[in-house]
mmCIF file of C-alpha atoms in Angstrom:
data_model
loop_
_atom_site.group_PDB
_atom_site.id
_atom_site.type_symbol
_atom_site.label_atom_id
_atom_site.label_comp_id
_atom_site.label_asym_id
_atom_site.label_seq_id
_atom_site.Cartn_x
_atom_site.Cartn_y
_atom_site.Cartn_z
ATOM 1 C CA MET U 22 95.610 111.490 122.491
ATOM 2 C CA SER U 23 93.838 112.089 119.305
ATOM 3 C CA GLY U 24 94.596 115.764 119.373
ATOM 4 C CA THR U 25 97.325 116.331 121.880
ATOM 5 C CA SER U 26 98.893 113.385 123.646
ATOM 6 C CA THR U 27 102.164 111.612 124.018
ATOM 7 C CA THR U 28 103.269 108.030 124.376
ATOM 8 C CA PRO U 29 105.867 106.172 126.379
ATOM 9 C CA ALA U 30 108.223 106.815 123.484
ATOM 10 C CA GLY U 31 108.102 110.458 124.453
ATOM 11 C CA ILE U 32 105.722 112.063 121.986
ATOM 12 C CA PRO U 33 105.412 115.597 123.300
ATOM 13 C CA GLY U 34 103.514 118.807 122.945
ATOM 14 C CA HIS U 35 102.322 120.778 125.904
ATOM 15 C CA GLY U 36 102.525 117.681 127.982
ATOM 16 C CA MET U 37 105.320 116.563 130.220
ATOM 17 C CA THR U 38 108.404 114.481 129.849
ATOM 18 C CA THR U 39 108.848 111.875 132.526
ATOM 19 C CA ALA U 40 112.561 112.048 133.154
ATOM 20 C CA GLU U 41 114.290 113.092 136.315
ATOM 21 C CA PRO U 42 114.943 115.349 138.113
ATOM 22 C CA GLY U 43 111.586 115.856 139.803
ATOM 23 C CA LEU U 44 110.146 119.006 141.223
ATOM 24 C CA ASP U 45 111.566 118.031 144.555
ATOM 25 C CA GLU U 46 114.976 117.619 142.888
ATOM 26 C CA GLU U 47 114.880 120.865 140.957
ATOM 27 C CA THR U 48 118.069 121.641 139.076
ATOM 28 C CA SER U 49 117.491 125.261 138.133
ATOM 29 C CA THR U 50 115.124 128.138 138.687
ATOM 30 C CA ALA U 51 114.881 131.444 136.864
ATOM 31 C CA SER U 52 112.709 134.456 137.486
ATOM 32 C CA LEU U 53 111.977 136.128 134.200
ATOM 33 C CA GLY U 54 109.798 139.001 133.073
ATOM 34 C CA ARG U 55 109.096 139.396 129.398
ATOM 35 C CA GLY U 56 111.428 142.055 128.072
ATOM 36 C CA GLU U 57 112.386 142.989 131.623
ATOM 37 C CA GLY U 58 115.523 140.997 132.307
ATOM 38 C CA THR U 59 115.430 138.323 134.972
ATOM 39 C CA HIS U 60 113.396 139.403 137.941
ATOM 40 C CA THR U 61 110.078 139.041 139.690
ATOM 41 C CA ALA U 62 107.965 141.257 141.885
ATOM 42 C CA GLY U 63 109.851 141.905 145.087
ATOM 43 C CA ARG U 64 113.190 140.807 143.684
ATOM 44 C CA GLY U 65 115.824 143.255 142.503
ATOM 45 C CA ARG U 66 118.301 142.711 139.710
ATOM 46 C CA ASP U 67 121.047 142.118 142.246
ATOM 47 C CA GLU U 68 119.091 139.100 143.472
ATOM 48 C CA MET U 69 118.595 137.475 140.097
ATOM 49 C CA THR U 70 118.893 133.761 139.550
ATOM 50 C CA THR U 71 119.740 132.219 136.203
ATOM 51 C CA THR U 72 118.734 129.064 134.410
ATOM 52 C CA GLU U 73 120.851 126.409 132.768
ATOM 53 C CA THR U 74 119.179 127.081 129.431
ATOM 54 C CA GLU U 75 121.355 127.675 126.406
ATOM 55 C CA ALA U 76 121.260 130.928 124.475
ATOM 56 C CA VAL U 77 118.371 130.706 122.026
ATOM 57 C CA VAL U 78 116.999 133.299 119.658
ATOM 58 C CA PRO U 79 113.210 133.464 120.257
ATOM 59 C CA GLY U 80 111.307 131.983 117.344
ATOM 60 C CA GLN U 81 114.321 130.129 115.959
ATOM 61 C CA GLY U 82 114.459 126.540 117.049
ATOM 62 C CA ARG U 83 117.485 124.307 116.647
ATOM 63 C CA ASP U 84 117.619 122.040 113.649
ATOM 64 C CA THR U 85 117.184 118.894 115.708
ATOM 65 C CA GLY U 86 115.625 116.737 113.067
ATOM 66 C CA THR U 87 111.964 116.259 113.886
ATOM 67 C CA ILE U 88 110.140 113.056 114.674
ATOM 68 C CA ARG U 89 106.384 113.148 114.264
ATOM 69 C CA LEU U 90 104.434 110.615 116.240
ATOM 70 C CA GLY U 91 100.830 110.872 117.301
ATOM 71 C CA ASP U 92 99.755 114.444 116.898
ATOM 72 C CA ARG U 93 102.899 115.990 118.314
ATOM 73 C CA THR U 94 106.313 116.831 117.042
ATOM 74 C CA ARG U 95 109.443 116.389 119.076
ATOM 75 C CA GLY U 96 113.078 117.060 118.503
ATOM 76 C CA GLU U 97 115.561 114.270 119.090
ATOM 77 C CA ALA U 98 117.339 114.081 122.412
ATOM 78 C CA ILE U 99 120.564 116.045 122.079
ATOM 79 C CA ASP U 100 121.735 115.783 125.676
ATOM 80 C CA ASP U 101 119.892 114.619 128.786
ATOM 81 C CA ALA U 102 116.692 116.416 127.800
ATOM 82 C CA THR U 103 114.381 115.684 124.906
ATOM 83 C CA ARG U 104 114.081 118.748 122.668
ATOM 84 C CA TYR U 105 110.531 119.437 121.582
ATOM 85 C CA ALA U 106 109.996 121.482 118.439
ATOM 86 C CA PRO U 107 108.710 124.956 119.334
ATOM 87 C CA GLU U 108 107.601 125.360 115.722
ATOM 88 C CA TRP U 109 104.936 122.700 116.251
ATOM 89 C CA LEU U 110 103.768 124.283 119.483
ATOM 90 C CA GLU U 111 103.578 127.667 117.769
ATOM 91 C CA LEU U 112 101.544 126.171 114.926
ATOM 92 C CA ARG U 113 98.946 124.710 117.247
ATOM 93 C CA GLU U 114 98.753 127.544 119.782
ATOM 94 C CA PRO U 115 95.922 129.551 118.154
ATOM 95 C CA VAL U 116 93.840 126.399 117.714
ATOM 96 C CA ASP U 117 94.464 125.423 121.336
ATOM 97 C CA ALA U 118 93.402 128.907 122.408
ATOM 98 C CA ALA U 119 90.176 128.743 120.415
ATOM 99 C CA ALA U 120 89.402 125.266 121.760
ATOM 100 C CA ARG U 121 89.891 125.827 125.498
ATOM 101 C CA ALA U 122 86.611 126.033 127.396
ATOM 102 C CA ALA U 123 86.126 129.668 128.393
ATOM 103 C CA GLU U 124 82.920 128.521 130.109
ATOM 104 C CA LEU U 125 85.033 127.208 132.992
ATOM 105 C CA LEU U 126 86.590 130.595 133.716
ATOM 106 C CA ASP U 127 83.685 132.178 135.622
ATOM 107 C CA PRO U 128 83.572 129.489 138.348
ATOM 108 C CA LEU U 129 87.363 129.627 138.475
ATOM 109 C CA ARG U 130 87.357 133.425 138.890
ATOM 110 C CA ILE U 131 84.836 133.140 141.736
ATOM 111 C CA ARG U 132 87.037 130.627 143.548
ATOM 112 C CA LEU U 133 90.189 132.670 143.040
ATOM 113 C CA ALA U 134 88.467 135.837 144.271
ATOM 114 C CA ASN U 135 87.545 134.047 147.491
ATOM 115 C CA LEU U 136 90.849 132.403 148.297
ATOM 116 C CA PRO U 137 91.886 133.033 151.920
ATOM 117 C CA GLY U 138 94.653 135.551 152.439
ATOM 118 C CA ARG U 139 94.804 136.468 148.780
ATOM 119 C CA GLY U 140 97.415 139.060 147.876
ATOM 120 C CA GLY U 141 98.192 137.935 144.350
ATOM 121 C CA LEU U 142 97.800 134.742 142.368
ATOM 122 C CA VAL U 143 100.519 132.094 142.258
ATOM 123 C CA ILE U 144 99.884 129.788 139.307
ATOM 124 C CA HIS U 145 101.813 126.596 138.572
ATOM 125 C CA ASP U 146 101.763 125.600 134.885
ATOM 126 C CA LEU U 147 102.753 121.943 134.505
ATOM 127 C CA GLY U 148 104.468 120.790 131.326
ATOM 128 C CA CYS U 149 104.311 124.369 130.116
ATOM 129 C CA GLY U 150 105.991 123.860 126.747
ATOM 130 C CA THR U 151 106.474 127.296 125.225
ATOM 131 C CA GLY U 152 103.988 128.875 127.641
ATOM 132 C CA SER U 153 100.775 128.973 125.622
ATOM 133 C CA MET U 154 98.565 128.426 128.670
ATOM 134 C CA GLY U 155 99.964 131.513 130.357
ATOM 135 C CA ARG U 156 99.493 133.596 127.223
ATOM 136 C CA TRP U 157 95.860 132.442 127.075
ATOM 137 C CA LEU U 158 94.908 132.569 130.747
ATOM 138 C CA ALA U 159 96.887 135.416 132.333
ATOM 139 C CA PRO U 160 95.109 138.145 130.305
ATOM 140 C CA ARG U 161 91.759 136.618 131.318
ATOM 141 C CA LEU U 162 92.326 136.869 135.093
ATOM 142 C CA ASP U 163 92.444 140.016 137.228
ATOM 143 C CA GLY U 164 95.080 140.889 139.773
ATOM 144 C CA PRO U 165 98.845 140.424 140.128
ATOM 145 C CA GLN U 166 100.015 136.996 138.995
ATOM 146 C CA HIS U 167 103.199 135.023 139.483
ATOM 147 C CA TRP U 168 103.502 132.027 137.181
ATOM 148 C CA VAL U 169 105.739 129.078 137.993
ATOM 149 C CA LEU U 170 106.497 127.327 134.706
ATOM 150 C CA HIS U 171 107.408 123.648 134.972
ATOM 151 C CA ASP U 172 108.944 121.588 132.195
ATOM 152 C CA ARG U 173 111.648 118.986 131.680
ATOM 153 C CA ASP U 174 113.173 120.833 128.729
ATOM 154 C CA PRO U 175 115.212 123.990 129.473
ATOM 155 C CA TYR U 176 115.000 124.934 125.802
ATOM 156 C CA LEU U 177 111.207 125.197 125.977
ATOM 157 C CA LEU U 178 111.369 126.907 129.356
ATOM 158 C CA HIS U 179 113.422 129.663 127.724
ATOM 159 C CA PHE U 180 110.737 130.228 125.091
ATOM 160 C CA ALA U 181 108.025 130.169 127.748
ATOM 161 C CA ALA U 182 109.805 132.746 129.891
ATOM 162 C CA VAL U 183 110.633 135.256 127.170
ATOM 163 C CA GLY U 184 107.161 134.888 125.650
ATOM 164 C CA SER U 185 105.215 135.281 128.884
ATOM 165 C CA PRO U 186 102.523 137.989 129.110
ATOM 166 C CA ARG U 187 103.348 141.190 130.975
ATOM 167 C CA SER U 188 99.960 142.098 132.392
ATOM 168 C CA ALA U 189 96.713 140.639 133.691
ATOM 169 C CA ALA U 190 93.199 141.521 132.538
ATOM 170 C CA ASP U 191 93.112 144.603 134.761
ATOM 171 C CA GLY U 192 96.648 145.698 133.937
ATOM 172 C CA SER U 193 98.237 144.183 137.025
ATOM 173 C CA ARG U 194 101.757 142.885 136.682
ATOM 174 C CA VAL U 195 102.498 139.296 135.642
ATOM 175 C CA THR U 196 105.849 137.725 136.545
ATOM 176 C CA VAL U 197 107.196 134.240 135.906
ATOM 177 C CA GLU U 198 109.840 131.836 137.097
ATOM 178 C CA THR U 199 110.904 128.562 135.508
ATOM 179 C CA GLN U 200 111.440 125.250 137.251
ATOM 180 C CA ARG U 201 112.988 122.376 135.381
ATOM 181 C CA GLY U 202 111.815 118.989 136.562
ATOM 182 C CA ASP U 203 109.420 116.061 136.281
ATOM 183 C CA VAL U 204 105.827 117.110 136.859
ATOM 184 C CA ALA U 205 104.882 113.514 137.629
ATOM 185 C CA ARG U 206 106.558 114.003 141.011
ATOM 186 C CA LEU U 207 104.421 116.931 142.073
ATOM 187 C CA THR U 208 103.602 117.039 145.788
ATOM 188 C CA ALA U 209 101.436 119.172 148.052
ATOM 189 C CA ASP U 210 104.623 120.672 149.494
ATOM 190 C CA ALA U 211 105.690 121.790 146.016
ATOM 191 C CA LEU U 212 102.322 123.559 145.703
ATOM 192 C CA ALA U 213 102.468 125.322 149.061
ATOM 193 C CA GLY U 214 101.027 128.801 148.560
ATOM 194 C CA ALA U 215 99.673 127.998 145.093
ATOM 195 C CA SER U 216 96.430 129.625 143.967
ATOM 196 C CA LEU U 217 95.950 127.461 140.872
ATOM 197 C CA VAL U 218 97.473 124.555 138.950
ATOM 198 C CA THR U 219 97.148 124.569 135.167
ATOM 199 C CA ALA U 220 98.184 122.274 132.328
ATOM 200 C CA SER U 221 97.419 121.583 128.694
ATOM 201 C CA ALA U 222 97.416 118.138 127.096
ATOM 202 C CA LEU U 223 98.819 116.574 130.241
ATOM 203 C CA LEU U 224 96.312 114.130 131.729
ATOM 204 C CA ASP U 225 96.384 111.638 128.875
ATOM 205 C CA VAL U 226 100.151 111.189 129.191
ATOM 206 C CA LEU U 227 99.892 110.275 132.867
ATOM 207 C CA THR U 228 99.331 106.943 134.570
ATOM 208 C CA THR U 229 96.583 106.204 137.065
ATOM 209 C CA ASP U 230 99.030 106.632 139.946
ATOM 210 C CA GLU U 231 100.281 109.955 138.583
ATOM 211 C CA ILE U 232 96.771 111.340 138.211
ATOM 212 C CA GLU U 233 96.009 110.218 141.751
ATOM 213 C CA ALA U 234 99.159 111.964 142.961
ATOM 214 C CA LEU U 235 98.208 115.163 141.114
ATOM 215 C CA ALA U 236 94.727 115.158 142.644
ATOM 216 C CA ALA U 237 96.176 114.488 146.093
ATOM 217 C CA ALA U 238 98.726 117.299 145.709
ATOM 218 C CA CYS U 239 96.051 119.814 144.716
ATOM 219 C CA ALA U 240 93.806 118.680 147.554
ATOM 220 C CA GLY U 241 96.653 118.910 150.032
ATOM 221 C CA ALA U 242 97.462 122.445 148.892
ATOM 222 C CA GLY U 243 93.787 123.409 148.690
ATOM 223 C CA CYS U 244 94.208 124.840 145.201
ATOM 224 C CA PRO U 245 92.004 124.391 142.128
ATOM 225 C CA ALA U 246 93.234 122.841 138.890
ATOM 226 C CA LEU U 247 92.398 123.823 135.313
ATOM 227 C CA LEU U 248 93.516 120.974 133.052
ATOM 228 C CA THR U 249 92.760 121.583 129.396
ATOM 229 C CA LEU U 250 92.806 119.745 126.076
ATOM 230 C CA SER U 251 92.657 116.160 127.304
ATOM 231 C CA VAL U 252 91.995 113.493 124.704
ATOM 232 C CA VAL U 253 88.647 111.727 124.592
ATOM 233 C CA GLY U 254 89.472 109.382 121.709
ATOM 234 C CA ARG U 255 87.143 110.746 119.011
ATOM 235 C CA VAL U 256 88.093 112.290 115.676
ATOM 236 C CA GLU U 257 85.746 113.316 112.867
ATOM 237 C CA LEU U 258 86.983 113.864 109.327
ATOM 238 C CA ALA U 259 84.850 115.205 106.480
ATOM 239 C CA PRO U 260 84.467 113.886 103.920
ATOM 240 C CA ALA U 261 84.549 110.478 105.592
ATOM 241 C CA HIS U 262 86.861 107.686 104.430
ATOM 242 C CA PRO U 263 86.504 103.900 104.949
ATOM 243 C CA LEU U 264 89.843 103.775 106.785
ATOM 244 C CA ASP U 265 89.094 106.583 109.266
ATOM 245 C CA GLU U 266 87.835 104.347 112.039
ATOM 246 C CA GLU U 267 90.633 101.806 111.732
ATOM 247 C CA ILE U 268 93.297 104.519 111.873
ATOM 248 C CA ALA U 269 91.574 106.106 114.876
ATOM 249 C CA ASP U 270 91.387 102.793 116.735
ATOM 250 C CA ALA U 271 95.076 102.103 116.118
ATOM 251 C CA PHE U 272 96.034 105.604 117.203
ATOM 252 C CA ASN U 273 94.038 105.321 120.424
ATOM 253 C CA ALA U 274 95.726 101.990 121.160
ATOM 254 C CA HIS U 275 99.071 103.705 120.617
ATOM 255 C CA GLN U 276 98.108 106.297 123.217
ATOM 256 C CA ARG U 277 97.450 103.578 125.793
ATOM 257 C CA ARG U 278 100.916 102.054 125.539
ATOM 258 C CA GLY U 279 102.462 101.035 128.807
ATOM 259 C CA ASP U 280 100.490 102.376 131.742
ATOM 260 C CA LEU U 281 99.333 105.615 130.125
ATOM 261 C CA LEU U 282 95.608 106.296 130.218
ATOM 262 C CA GLY U 283 95.194 108.106 126.898
ATOM 263 C CA PRO U 284 91.480 108.617 126.176
ATOM 264 C CA GLU U 285 90.505 107.210 129.584
ATOM 265 C CA ALA U 286 92.459 109.883 131.455
ATOM 266 C CA ILE U 287 89.704 112.479 131.698
ATOM 267 C CA ASN U 288 87.337 110.087 133.483
ATOM 268 C CA ALA U 289 90.109 108.844 135.737
ATOM 269 C CA ALA U 290 90.966 112.427 136.682
ATOM 270 C CA CYS U 291 87.333 113.266 137.436
ATOM 271 C CA ASP U 292 87.134 110.285 139.759
ATOM 272 C CA ALA U 293 90.462 111.042 141.452
ATOM 273 C CA PHE U 294 89.721 114.710 142.139
ATOM 274 C CA ALA U 295 86.213 113.857 143.356
ATOM 275 C CA ARG U 296 87.620 111.253 145.770
ATOM 276 C CA HIS U 297 89.778 114.010 147.215
ATOM 277 C CA GLY U 298 86.768 116.222 147.822
ATOM 278 C CA ALA U 299 86.970 118.522 144.788
ATOM 279 C CA THR U 300 83.993 119.806 142.842
ATOM 280 C CA VAL U 301 84.664 118.792 139.244
ATOM 281 C CA ARG U 302 83.379 120.368 136.041
ATOM 282 C CA VAL U 303 84.109 119.118 132.517
ATOM 283 C CA HIS U 304 83.490 120.939 129.245
ATOM 284 C CA PRO U 305 84.215 120.002 125.599
ATOM 285 C CA SER U 306 87.218 121.688 123.987
ATOM 286 C CA ALA U 307 87.479 120.355 120.445
ATOM 287 C CA TRP U 308 89.974 121.385 117.807
ATOM 288 C CA ARG U 309 88.018 122.453 114.701
ATOM 289 C CA LEU U 310 90.307 122.426 111.696
ATOM 290 C CA GLY U 311 89.231 123.789 108.333
ATOM 291 C CA PRO U 312 90.934 125.341 105.286
ATOM 292 C CA ASP U 313 92.405 128.161 107.397
ATOM 293 C CA GLU U 314 94.220 125.609 109.570
ATOM 294 C CA SER U 315 95.535 123.460 106.708
ATOM 295 C CA ALA U 316 99.175 123.655 107.846
ATOM 296 C CA LEU U 317 98.279 122.320 111.286
ATOM 297 C CA THR U 318 95.914 119.740 109.819
ATOM 298 C CA ALA U 319 98.643 118.387 107.539
ATOM 299 C CA GLU U 320 101.111 118.043 110.424
ATOM 300 C CA TRP U 321 98.457 116.452 112.613
ATOM 301 C CA LEU U 322 97.550 113.978 109.860
ATOM 302 C CA ARG U 323 101.149 112.857 109.414
ATOM 303 C CA GLY U 324 101.510 112.242 113.109
ATOM 304 C CA TRP U 325 98.108 110.649 113.573
ATOM 305 C CA VAL U 326 98.637 108.138 110.764
ATOM 306 C CA GLY U 327 102.265 107.561 111.721
ATOM 307 C CA ALA U 328 101.349 106.582 115.268
ATOM 308 C CA ALA U 329 98.613 104.263 114.010
ATOM 309 C CA VAL U 330 101.084 102.462 111.743
ATOM 310 C CA GLU U 331 103.640 102.244 114.536
ATOM 311 C CA GLU U 332 100.998 100.527 116.637
ATOM 312 C CA ARG U 333 99.758 98.254 113.824
ATOM 313 C CA PRO U 334 102.430 97.807 111.121
ATOM 314 C CA ALA U 335 100.035 95.779 108.979
ATOM 315 C CA LEU U 336 98.276 99.060 108.190
ATOM 316 C CA ALA U 337 101.359 100.528 106.519
ATOM 317 C CA GLU U 338 100.547 100.088 102.825
ATOM 318 C CA ARG U 339 96.913 101.160 103.075
ATOM 319 C CA ALA U 340 97.760 103.944 105.474
ATOM 320 C CA ASP U 341 100.335 105.377 103.072
ATOM 321 C CA ALA U 342 97.751 105.696 100.315
ATOM 322 C CA TYR U 343 95.245 107.080 102.813
ATOM 323 C CA LEU U 344 97.662 109.732 104.013
ATOM 324 C CA LYS U 345 98.506 110.876 100.489
ATOM 325 C CA GLU U 346 94.806 111.187 99.682
ATOM 326 C CA ARG U 347 94.038 113.086 102.866
ATOM 327 C CA LEU U 348 96.981 115.465 102.456
ATOM 328 C CA ALA U 349 95.909 116.262 98.907
ATOM 329 C CA ALA U 350 92.411 117.068 100.119
ATOM 330 C CA CYS U 351 93.868 119.196 102.892
ATOM 331 C CA GLU U 352 96.013 121.168 100.453
ATOM 332 C CA ALA U 353 92.975 121.719 98.238
ATOM 333 C CA GLY U 354 90.964 123.066 101.171
ATOM 334 C CA GLN U 355 88.544 120.145 100.948
ATOM 335 C CA LEU U 356 89.157 118.498 104.324
ATOM 336 C CA SER U 357 87.841 119.425 107.756
ATOM 337 C CA VAL U 358 88.735 117.710 111.019
ATOM 338 C CA VAL U 359 87.287 117.819 114.509
ATOM 339 C CA VAL U 360 89.594 116.458 117.194
ATOM 340 C CA HIS U 361 87.633 116.088 120.407
ATOM 341 C CA HIS U 362 89.074 117.002 123.803
ATOM 342 C CA SER U 363 87.729 117.911 127.224
ATOM 343 C CA ASP U 364 88.749 120.553 129.750
ATOM 344 C CA LEU U 365 88.495 119.833 133.464
ATOM 345 C CA LEU U 366 88.127 122.308 136.324
ATOM 346 C CA ALA U 367 88.619 120.768 139.768
ATOM 347 C CA LEU U 368 87.805 123.056 142.677
ATOM 348 C CA ALA U 369 89.562 121.570 145.672
ATOM 349 C CA ARG U 370 88.411 122.441 149.154
ATOM 350 C CA PRO U 371 90.461 125.492 150.196
ATOM 351 C CA THR U 372 92.780 125.205 153.153
ATOM 352 C CA GLY U 373 93.423 127.919 155.711
ATOM 353 C CA GLY U 374 89.820 128.644 156.676
ATOM 354 C CA ALA U 375 88.158 129.853 153.489
#
């Protein structure tokens, strides 16, 4: 997507990687509290489970050699899991946080406060990356929370676990566990007992069938979904350039490779959740990049143009000159970019006699 999507080639970010095992074929689970060892509420240290993640120093990613495609940065596959660069996710996290639609939180809070049999929130974060959604949302919700962090990459799951927030808005405890697997295989059974499903930059890297399955799983579990930062296919650069539109069109085509929905995903998700009886709300959540975000803008530009050229190689020579010109303007503080996204809140009909 123009701000945050991946392609069949595996361009990542906060989205998912579609490689087995699935959630129903989970290979490892860890319960981790930030700075508190490996435990969750109700579980003692003698009952700890461990992940298959390698030892990683927080904040220091491996030198994997980065590949920038689209607007995301990924590390090359070292073993059976693609390694996504946490440095890129860290760079974009404050802009993601500023962009997410806080306007959707009040209706979400009302639904969560009225869930049947509520004792504490259980929140599943799909394609969690380094855990930015939890760091944004957990401190904005009251009450005890247990986050289940899903991702294909154990390396990112480690960062997400050690960087998770400790407390909710009212000071209640927040705990997490990690589950390595393919979020495209999510089922209602996997969401049994869930209070909420969240994700960032996920919808546009899914197919029509996968979005339908996600909507069906949430409906079957009776839990709402907050799905943020989905591409809508529009980018605005100022000052304008004659090649802007052609690059944008090529990039959007790149995002639709294979069966992925790219910019069409948000509408497809609205339709799918509505068919399953959910009340759906959508709100804009644009990235707004100015001189203070020049480092992110430069990385985004390289990926945006690179994906466009990959899609349409005939653009290469003109795109190279365009990129040099845009990067110079960015460095001089003379370029601003708006990358449009939408956030979706789907309030499924609760189960269990709400």
